[in-house]
Coordinates of C-alpha atoms in Angstrom, one line a residue:
Chain A
N26 CA 0.0 0.0 0.0
A27 CA 2.0 3.0 -1.3
G28 CA -0.6 5.7 -0.4
V29 CA -0.1 8.8 -2.6
T30 CA 2.8 8.7 -5.0
Q31 CA 4.2 11.6 -7.1
T32 CA 6.6 11.8 -10.0
P33 CA 9.0 13.3 -10.6
K34 CA 10.6 14.1 -7.3
F35 CA 12.6 17.0 -8.7
Q36 CA 12.6 18.9 -12.0
V37 CA 14.4 21.8 -13.6
L38 CA 12.7 23.6 -16.4
K39 CA 13.5 26.6 -18.6
T40 CA 11.0 29.4 -18.9
G41 CA 8.4 28.5 -21.6
Q42 CA 8.9 24.7 -21.3
S43 CA 5.9 22.5 -20.5
M44 CA 5.7 19.5 -18.2
T45 CA 3.2 17.3 -16.4
L46 CA 3.3 16.3 -12.8
Q47 CA 1.8 12.9 -12.1
C48 CA 0.0 11.8 -9.0
A49 CA -1.6 8.4 -8.1
Q50 CA -3.3 7.1 -5.0
D51 CA -4.2 3.5 -4.0
M52 CA -6.6 4.2 -1.2
N53 CA -9.7 4.3 -3.3
H54 CA -10.4 8.0 -2.4
N55 CA -12.9 10.1 -4.3
S56 CA -11.2 13.4 -3.8
M57 CA -7.8 14.5 -5.1
Y58 CA -6.0 17.8 -4.7
W59 CA -3.0 19.7 -6.1
Y60 CA -1.3 22.3 -3.8
R61 CA 1.8 24.5 -4.1
Q62 CA 3.9 25.5 -1.1
D63 CA 6.1 28.5 -1.1
P64 CA 8.2 29.9 1.8
G65 CA 6.0 31.7 4.3
M66 CA 2.8 31.1 2.2
G67 CA 1.6 27.8 3.5
L68 CA -0.2 25.4 1.2
R69 CA -2.3 27.0 -1.5
L70 CA -4.8 24.9 -3.5
I71 CA -4.3 25.0 -7.2
Y72 CA -7.0 22.6 -8.4
Y73 CA -9.1 19.8 -7.0
S74 CA -11.3 16.9 -8.1
A75 CA -14.1 15.9 -5.8
S76 CA -14.8 12.8 -7.8
E77 CA -13.8 11.0 -11.0
G78 CA -14.7 13.2 -14.0
T79 CA -14.9 16.5 -12.2
T80 CA -12.3 19.2 -11.6
D81 CA -12.5 22.7 -10.0
K82 CA -10.3 25.6 -9.6
G83 CA -8.7 26.4 -6.2
E84 CA -7.0 29.6 -5.0
V85 CA -4.2 29.8 -7.5
P86 CA -5.2 28.1 -10.8
N87 CA -3.7 30.4 -13.4
G88 CA -1.0 28.8 -15.5
Y89 CA -2.0 25.3 -14.7
N90 CA -4.3 22.6 -16.1
V91 CA -5.4 19.3 -14.6
S92 CA -6.8 15.9 -15.7
R93 CA -8.5 13.4 -13.5
L94 CA -7.6 10.4 -15.6
N95 CA -9.4 7.9 -13.5
K96 CA -10.2 7.4 -9.8
R97 CA -6.5 6.8 -9.0
E98 CA -4.7 9.4 -11.1
F99 CA -4.7 13.2 -11.1
S100 CA -2.2 15.1 -13.2
L101 CA -1.1 18.7 -13.1
R102 CA 0.2 20.3 -16.3
L103 CA 2.2 23.5 -16.8
E104 CA 1.8 24.5 -20.4
S105 CA 4.4 27.3 -20.4
A106 CA 6.5 27.4 -17.2
A107 CA 7.4 30.7 -15.6
P108 CA 9.9 31.5 -12.8
S109 CA 6.9 32.3 -10.5
Q110 CA 5.9 28.7 -10.7
T111 CA 9.1 27.6 -8.9
S112 CA 7.7 25.9 -5.9
V113 CA 7.1 22.6 -4.1
Y114 CA 4.0 20.8 -5.4
F115 CA 2.0 18.4 -3.3
C116 CA -0.7 16.1 -4.4
A117 CA -3.2 14.9 -1.8
S118 CA -6.2 12.5 -1.7
G119 CA -9.1 11.9 0.7
E120 CA -12.7 10.9 1.2
T121 CA -15.3 13.6 0.4
G122 CA -17.1 14.7 3.5
T123 CA -17.0 16.5 6.9
G124 CA -13.7 15.8 8.7
E125 CA -12.1 14.4 5.6
T126 CA -8.5 13.6 6.3
Q127 CA -6.2 14.5 3.4
Y128 CA -3.2 12.3 2.8
F129 CA -0.2 13.9 1.0
G130 CA 2.3 12.6 -1.4
P131 CA 6.0 13.2 -1.0
G132 CA 6.1 16.3 -3.2
T133 CA 7.7 17.5 -6.4
R134 CA 10.3 20.3 -6.2
L135 CA 10.2 22.4 -9.4
L136 CA 12.7 25.0 -10.4
V137 CA 12.0 27.2 -13.4
L138 CA 14.9 29.1 -14.7
Chain B
Q22 CA -6.6 39.1 5.2
K23 CA -5.9 35.4 5.1
E24 CA -8.8 33.2 6.2
V25 CA -6.5 31.3 8.6
E26 CA -3.9 33.2 10.6
Q27 CA -0.9 31.7 12.4
N28 CA 2.2 33.2 13.9
S29 CA 5.1 32.1 11.8
G30 CA 7.4 31.7 14.8
P31 CA 9.8 30.2 15.5
L32 CA 8.3 29.2 18.8
S33 CA 11.2 27.9 20.9
V34 CA 10.5 25.8 24.0
P35 CA 12.8 23.7 26.2
E36 CA 12.5 19.9 26.1
G37 CA 9.7 18.7 28.5
A38 CA 7.8 22.0 28.4
I39 CA 4.3 22.6 27.0
A40 CA 4.2 24.1 23.5
S41 CA 1.2 26.1 22.7
L42 CA 0.4 26.8 19.1
N43 CA -2.5 29.1 18.1
C44 CA -4.6 29.7 15.0
T45 CA -7.4 32.2 14.3
Y46 CA -9.9 32.0 11.4
S47 CA -12.4 34.3 9.8
D48 CA -15.1 32.0 8.5
R49 CA -17.8 31.9 11.3
G50 CA -19.5 29.0 9.6
S51 CA -16.4 26.7 9.8
Q52 CA -17.1 23.5 11.7
S53 CA -14.0 21.2 11.1
F54 CA -10.4 22.0 12.0
F55 CA -7.2 20.2 11.4
W56 CA -3.7 20.3 12.7
Y57 CA -1.0 19.0 10.3
R58 CA 2.7 18.5 11.2
Q59 CA 5.4 19.0 8.5
Y60 CA 9.0 18.2 9.0
S61 CA 11.5 20.1 6.9
G62 CA 11.6 18.8 3.4
K63 CA 8.7 16.4 4.0
S64 CA 5.0 16.3 3.3
P65 CA 2.3 17.3 5.8
E66 CA 0.8 14.6 8.0
L67 CA -2.4 14.9 10.1
I68 CA -2.0 14.9 13.8
M69 CA -5.4 16.2 15.1
F70 CA -8.9 16.8 13.9
I71 CA -11.5 18.7 16.0
Y72 CA -15.1 19.4 15.3
S73 CA -16.8 20.4 18.5
N74 CA -16.1 23.2 20.9
G75 CA -13.8 22.3 23.8
D76 CA -10.8 20.0 24.0
K77 CA -9.8 16.9 22.3
E78 CA -6.9 14.9 23.6
D79 CA -4.7 12.3 21.8
G80 CA -1.6 11.3 23.7
R81 CA 0.6 14.3 24.3
F82 CA -1.5 16.4 21.9
T83 CA -4.6 18.4 22.9
A84 CA -6.6 20.5 20.4
Q85 CA -8.8 23.2 21.7
L86 CA -11.6 24.9 19.7
N87 CA -13.4 28.0 20.7
K88 CA -15.9 28.9 18.0
A89 CA -17.2 32.0 19.7
S90 CA -13.7 33.6 19.6
Q91 CA -12.8 31.9 16.3
Y92 CA -9.6 30.3 17.4
V93 CA -8.2 26.8 17.6
S94 CA -5.0 25.8 19.4
L95 CA -2.7 22.9 19.8
L96 CA -1.0 22.0 23.0
I97 CA 2.0 19.6 23.0
R98 CA 2.8 18.3 26.4
D99 CA 6.3 17.1 27.4
S100 CA 7.7 18.5 24.2
Q101 CA 10.5 16.5 22.6
P102 CA 13.2 17.6 20.1
S103 CA 11.4 15.2 17.6
D104 CA 8.4 17.6 17.8
S105 CA 10.5 20.3 16.1
A106 CA 8.6 20.9 12.9
T107 CA 6.1 23.3 11.2
Y108 CA 2.5 23.0 12.4
L109 CA -0.2 23.9 9.9
C110 CA -3.7 24.8 11.0
A111 CA -6.6 24.3 8.5
H112 CA -10.3 24.6 8.4
Q113 CA -12.7 22.8 6.1
E114 CA -15.1 24.7 3.8
E115 CA -18.6 23.3 4.5
S116 CA -19.8 23.6 0.9
S117 CA -16.8 22.1 -0.9
Y118 CA -14.9 20.2 1.8
K119 CA -11.8 21.9 0.7
L120 CA -9.1 22.7 3.3
I121 CA -7.9 26.2 3.8
F122 CA -4.5 26.3 5.4
G123 CA -2.6 28.8 7.5
S124 CA 1.0 29.6 6.8
G125 CA 2.2 27.5 9.6
T126 CA 4.1 28.0 12.9
R127 CA 7.6 26.7 13.2
L128 CA 8.3 24.9 16.5
L129 CA 11.8 24.4 17.9
V130 CA 12.2 22.2 20.9
R131 CA 15.6 22.7 22.6
P132 CA 17.3 19.7 24.2

């Protein structure tokens, strides 16, 4: 039981390049989330998916797209990376409901030059 | 103004002392609150969930919720150096079940 897995662990991009961050969970959770974490800013929600086939914007969606490929997988795409997107990205999953605990993946460290 | 406010710290306490971490929130409708712990370079992990007014205890951890004053706190008794981490407070939006996080308080427990 791996929980929430993310790939890659670390990535360096040049401005304007694109990439997709992958996330998968094996806990049969309905909800999945993408956050970014910057120093002093806490966790900010980029996009989330409350169930397979649905996605919604979070607090900071600009410059990102997502795909809920199936119940297990939720990917985050940067179409044209910018230095402001340098951050640590966390994927999380959980059941949908009051008191839902979110379980986090190990994170992807992204550096955009 | 952020929806969830935390003092960034660091909060420094000696080993064996009680560490008190505080969090205020602006959404009066919030019902569910979470405390996550995050070690440096690692992902957040849940340590406490509280829903009702009052105290909830789990081992050395006690979460306190005061909805009238809109604050939630976390007490760590008999603090250990291994408790040194950043503690993130979050509340859950009732309509969407999304979590809204504060910026976190860094705790340092001195041996």
